[in-house]
Tab-separated table of C-alpha atoms in Angstrom:
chain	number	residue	atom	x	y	z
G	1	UNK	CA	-105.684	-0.134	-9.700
G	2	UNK	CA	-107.171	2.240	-6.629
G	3	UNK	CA	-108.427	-0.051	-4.512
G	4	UNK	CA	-110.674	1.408	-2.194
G	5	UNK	CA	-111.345	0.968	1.677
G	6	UNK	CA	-114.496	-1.360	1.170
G	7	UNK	CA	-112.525	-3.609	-1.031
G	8	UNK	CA	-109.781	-4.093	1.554
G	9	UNK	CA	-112.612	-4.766	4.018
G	10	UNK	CA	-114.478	-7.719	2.284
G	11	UNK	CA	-110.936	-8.999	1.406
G	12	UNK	CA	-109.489	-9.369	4.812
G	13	UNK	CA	-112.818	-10.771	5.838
G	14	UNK	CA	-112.748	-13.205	3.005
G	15	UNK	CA	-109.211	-14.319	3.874
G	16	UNK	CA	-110.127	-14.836	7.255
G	17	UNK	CA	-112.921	-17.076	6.503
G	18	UNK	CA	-111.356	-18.924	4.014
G	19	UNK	CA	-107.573	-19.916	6.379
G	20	UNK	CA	-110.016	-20.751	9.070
G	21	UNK	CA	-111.202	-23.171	6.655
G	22	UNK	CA	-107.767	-24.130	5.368
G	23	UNK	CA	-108.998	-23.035	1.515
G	24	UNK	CA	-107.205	-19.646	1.072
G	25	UNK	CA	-105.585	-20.032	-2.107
G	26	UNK	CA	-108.529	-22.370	-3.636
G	27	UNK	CA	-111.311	-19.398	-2.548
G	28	UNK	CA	-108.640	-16.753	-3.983
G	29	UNK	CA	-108.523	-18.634	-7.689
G	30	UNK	CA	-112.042	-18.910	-7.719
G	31	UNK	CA	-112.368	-15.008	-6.688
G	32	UNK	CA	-110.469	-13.913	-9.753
G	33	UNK	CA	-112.370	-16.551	-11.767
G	34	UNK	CA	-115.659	-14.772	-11.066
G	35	UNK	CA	-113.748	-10.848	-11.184
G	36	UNK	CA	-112.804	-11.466	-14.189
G	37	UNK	CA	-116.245	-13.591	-15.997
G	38	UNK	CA	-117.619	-10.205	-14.600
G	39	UNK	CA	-115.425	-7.854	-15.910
G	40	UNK	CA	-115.125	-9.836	-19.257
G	41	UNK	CA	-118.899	-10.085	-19.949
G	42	UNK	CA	-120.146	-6.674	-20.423
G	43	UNK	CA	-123.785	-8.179	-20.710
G	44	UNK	CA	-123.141	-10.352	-17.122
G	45	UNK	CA	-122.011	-7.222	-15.589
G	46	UNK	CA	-124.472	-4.544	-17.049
G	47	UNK	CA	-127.371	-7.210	-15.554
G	48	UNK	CA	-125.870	-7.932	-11.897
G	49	UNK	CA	-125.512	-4.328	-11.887
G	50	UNK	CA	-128.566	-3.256	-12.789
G	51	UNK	CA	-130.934	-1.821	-10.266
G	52	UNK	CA	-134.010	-2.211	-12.498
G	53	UNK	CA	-133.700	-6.232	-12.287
G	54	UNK	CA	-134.756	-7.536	-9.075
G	55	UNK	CA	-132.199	-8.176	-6.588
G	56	UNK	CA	-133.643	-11.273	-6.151
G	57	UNK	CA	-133.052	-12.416	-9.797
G	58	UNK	CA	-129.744	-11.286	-10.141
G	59	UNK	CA	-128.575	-12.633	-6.891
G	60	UNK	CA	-130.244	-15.873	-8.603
G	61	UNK	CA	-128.126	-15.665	-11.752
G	62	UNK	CA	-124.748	-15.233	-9.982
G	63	UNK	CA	-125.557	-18.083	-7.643
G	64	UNK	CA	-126.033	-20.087	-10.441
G	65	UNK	CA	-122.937	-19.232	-12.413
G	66	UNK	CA	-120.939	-20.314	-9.463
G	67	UNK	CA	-122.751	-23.608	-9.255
G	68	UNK	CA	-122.346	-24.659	-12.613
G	69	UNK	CA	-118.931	-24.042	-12.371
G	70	UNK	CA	-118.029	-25.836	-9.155
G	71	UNK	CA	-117.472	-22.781	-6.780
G	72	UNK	CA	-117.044	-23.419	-3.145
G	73	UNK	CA	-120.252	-22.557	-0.686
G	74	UNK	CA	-118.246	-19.677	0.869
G	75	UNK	CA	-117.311	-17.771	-2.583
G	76	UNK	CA	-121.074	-18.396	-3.508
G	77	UNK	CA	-122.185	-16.478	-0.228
G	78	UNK	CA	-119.194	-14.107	-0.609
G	79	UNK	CA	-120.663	-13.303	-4.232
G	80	UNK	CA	-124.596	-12.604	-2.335
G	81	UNK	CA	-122.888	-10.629	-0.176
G	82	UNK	CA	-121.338	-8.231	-2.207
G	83	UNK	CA	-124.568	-8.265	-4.255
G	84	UNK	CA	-126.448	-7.775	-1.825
G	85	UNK	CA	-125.100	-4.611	-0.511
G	86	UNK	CA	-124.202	-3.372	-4.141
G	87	UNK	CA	-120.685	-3.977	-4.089
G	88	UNK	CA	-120.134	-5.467	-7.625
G	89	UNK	CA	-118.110	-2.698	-8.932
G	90	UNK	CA	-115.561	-3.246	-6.354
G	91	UNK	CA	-114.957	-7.185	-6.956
G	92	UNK	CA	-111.903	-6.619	-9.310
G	93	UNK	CA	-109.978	-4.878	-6.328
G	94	UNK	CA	-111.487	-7.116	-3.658
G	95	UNK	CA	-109.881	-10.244	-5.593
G	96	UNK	CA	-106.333	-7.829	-6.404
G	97	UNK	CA	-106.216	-7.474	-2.074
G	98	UNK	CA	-107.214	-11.084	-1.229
G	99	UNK	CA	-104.387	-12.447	-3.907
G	100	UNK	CA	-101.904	-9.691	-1.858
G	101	UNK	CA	-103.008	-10.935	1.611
G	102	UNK	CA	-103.038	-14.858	1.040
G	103	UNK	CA	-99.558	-14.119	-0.836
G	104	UNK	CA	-98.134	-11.896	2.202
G	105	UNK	CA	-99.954	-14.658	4.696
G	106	UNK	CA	-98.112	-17.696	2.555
G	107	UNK	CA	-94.859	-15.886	2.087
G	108	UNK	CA	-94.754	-15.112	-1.865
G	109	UNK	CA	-94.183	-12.612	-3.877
G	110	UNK	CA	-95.459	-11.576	-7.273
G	111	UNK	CA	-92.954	-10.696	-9.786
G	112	UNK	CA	-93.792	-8.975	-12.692
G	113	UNK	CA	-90.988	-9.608	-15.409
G	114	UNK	CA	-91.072	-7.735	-19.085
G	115	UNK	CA	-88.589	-9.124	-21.457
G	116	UNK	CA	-87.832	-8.046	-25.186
G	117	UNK	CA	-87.461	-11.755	-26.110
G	118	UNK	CA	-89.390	-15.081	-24.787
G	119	UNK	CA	-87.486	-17.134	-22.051
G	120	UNK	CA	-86.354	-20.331	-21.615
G	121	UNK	CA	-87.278	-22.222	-18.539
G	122	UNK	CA	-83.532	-22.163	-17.334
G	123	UNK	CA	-83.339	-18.601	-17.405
G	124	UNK	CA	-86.893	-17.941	-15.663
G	125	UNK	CA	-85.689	-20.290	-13.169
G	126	UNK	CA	-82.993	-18.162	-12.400
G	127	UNK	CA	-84.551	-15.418	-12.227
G	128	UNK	CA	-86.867	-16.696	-9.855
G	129	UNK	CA	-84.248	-17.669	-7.454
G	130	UNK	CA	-82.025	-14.427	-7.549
G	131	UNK	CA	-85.508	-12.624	-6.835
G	132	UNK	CA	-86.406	-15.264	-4.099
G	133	UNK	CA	-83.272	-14.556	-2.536
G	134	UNK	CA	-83.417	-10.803	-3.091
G	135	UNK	CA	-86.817	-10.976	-1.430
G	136	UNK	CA	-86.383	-14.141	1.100
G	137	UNK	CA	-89.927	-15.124	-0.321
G	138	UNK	CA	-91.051	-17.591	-2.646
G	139	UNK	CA	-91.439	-15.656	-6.086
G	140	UNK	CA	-94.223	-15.752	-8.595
G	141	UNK	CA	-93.266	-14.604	-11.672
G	142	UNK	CA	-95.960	-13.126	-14.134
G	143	UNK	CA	-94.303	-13.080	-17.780
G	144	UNK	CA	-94.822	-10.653	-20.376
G	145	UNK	CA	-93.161	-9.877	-23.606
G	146	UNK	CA	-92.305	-6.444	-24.597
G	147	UNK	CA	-90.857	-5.996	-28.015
G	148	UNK	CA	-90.162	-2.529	-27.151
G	149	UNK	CA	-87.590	-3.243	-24.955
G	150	UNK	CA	-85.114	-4.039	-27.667
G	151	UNK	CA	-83.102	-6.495	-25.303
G	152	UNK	CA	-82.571	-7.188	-21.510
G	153	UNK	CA	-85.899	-6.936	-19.190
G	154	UNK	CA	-87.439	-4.899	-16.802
G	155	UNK	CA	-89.108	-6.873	-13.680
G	156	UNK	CA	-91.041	-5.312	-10.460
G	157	UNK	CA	-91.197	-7.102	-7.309
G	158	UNK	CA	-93.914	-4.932	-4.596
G	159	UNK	CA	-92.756	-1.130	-4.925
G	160	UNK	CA	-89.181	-2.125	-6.227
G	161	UNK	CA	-88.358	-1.699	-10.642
G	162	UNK	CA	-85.323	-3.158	-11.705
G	163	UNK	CA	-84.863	-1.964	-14.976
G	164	UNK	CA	-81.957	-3.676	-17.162
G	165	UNK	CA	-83.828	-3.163	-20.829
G	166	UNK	CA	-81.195	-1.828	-23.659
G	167	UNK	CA	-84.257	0.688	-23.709
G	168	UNK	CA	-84.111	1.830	-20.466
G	169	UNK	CA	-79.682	1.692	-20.647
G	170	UNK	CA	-79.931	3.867	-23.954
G	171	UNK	CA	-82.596	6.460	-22.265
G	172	UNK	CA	-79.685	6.937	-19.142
G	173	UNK	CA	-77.619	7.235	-21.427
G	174	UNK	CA	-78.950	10.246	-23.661
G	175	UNK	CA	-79.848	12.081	-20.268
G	176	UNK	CA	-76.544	12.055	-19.636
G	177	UNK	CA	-75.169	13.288	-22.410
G	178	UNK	CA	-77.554	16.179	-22.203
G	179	UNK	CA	-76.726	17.299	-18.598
G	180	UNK	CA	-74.557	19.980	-18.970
């Protein structure tokens, strides 16, 4: 995802707010909440978006989404905010660089593992310490399963792929068979 100046902007100020207050990681769960109710209702997002509704109104109808579903007062105001000065279409990436400062602020590290079969919770434990200690931050691993890997997995901690897939072993293998 491009995330663009603005979004970076209302982040940092977010995260500011919210460790003054001592609720960084509570205001960043219930930022992705509402990213991704907007981004998974195509009828909720065509109406806050909408410039033919009042702003009024659908400042009204986000405010009371986040009410019903117990947000805190400062992701409520965050939400008029970015309302307000038509930033809706920016809230996925807004939420993507708050979770990247609170993690960088708490020392973590997001981990995104593939693996060609599921995993028991003895191996994703170790996994998770080889990559804290690789990293010398507390790891977050984000599971997916890839058939297509035919065996081993493939994980990406910040800019760094480790690739150990039998897909990935076979491919480095036929290049170099080619290279004359």
């Amino acid at each position: 995802m491009i995330t663009s100046e603005a979004a970076r902007r209302y982040a940092r100020a977010l995260a500011a707010t919210a460790e003054q207050g001592g609720a960084t990681d509570r205001v960043g769960d219930e930022l992705l909440a509402l990213a991704e109710a907007v981004s998974g209702h195509p009828d909720l997002r065509r109406l806050l978006m909408n410039p033919r509704i009042p702003r009024s109104r659908r400042i009204q109808t986000i405010e009371r989404i986040l009410e019903a579903s117990g947000a805190s007062l400062l992701v409520r105001q965050f939400a008029r905010l970015v309302l307000e000065k038509d930033r809706l279409a920016d809230l996925p990436a807004m939420a993507v660089c708050y979770r990247e400062l609170a993690d960088e602020k708490a020392g973590r590290a997001r981990a995104q593992v593939r693996t060609a079969h599921p995993l028991d919770e003895a191996a994703t434990g170790q996994i998770k310490v080889k990559l804290s200690a690789m990293t010398g931050k507390q790891v977050i691993l984000e599971i997916e399963h890839d058939p297509a890997l035919i065996g081993g997995l493939a994980c990406r901690v910040g800019g760094v792929v480790m690739d150990g897939s039998i897909r990935n072993q076979l491919k480095n293998l036929r290049e170099a068979l080619t290279v004359r």
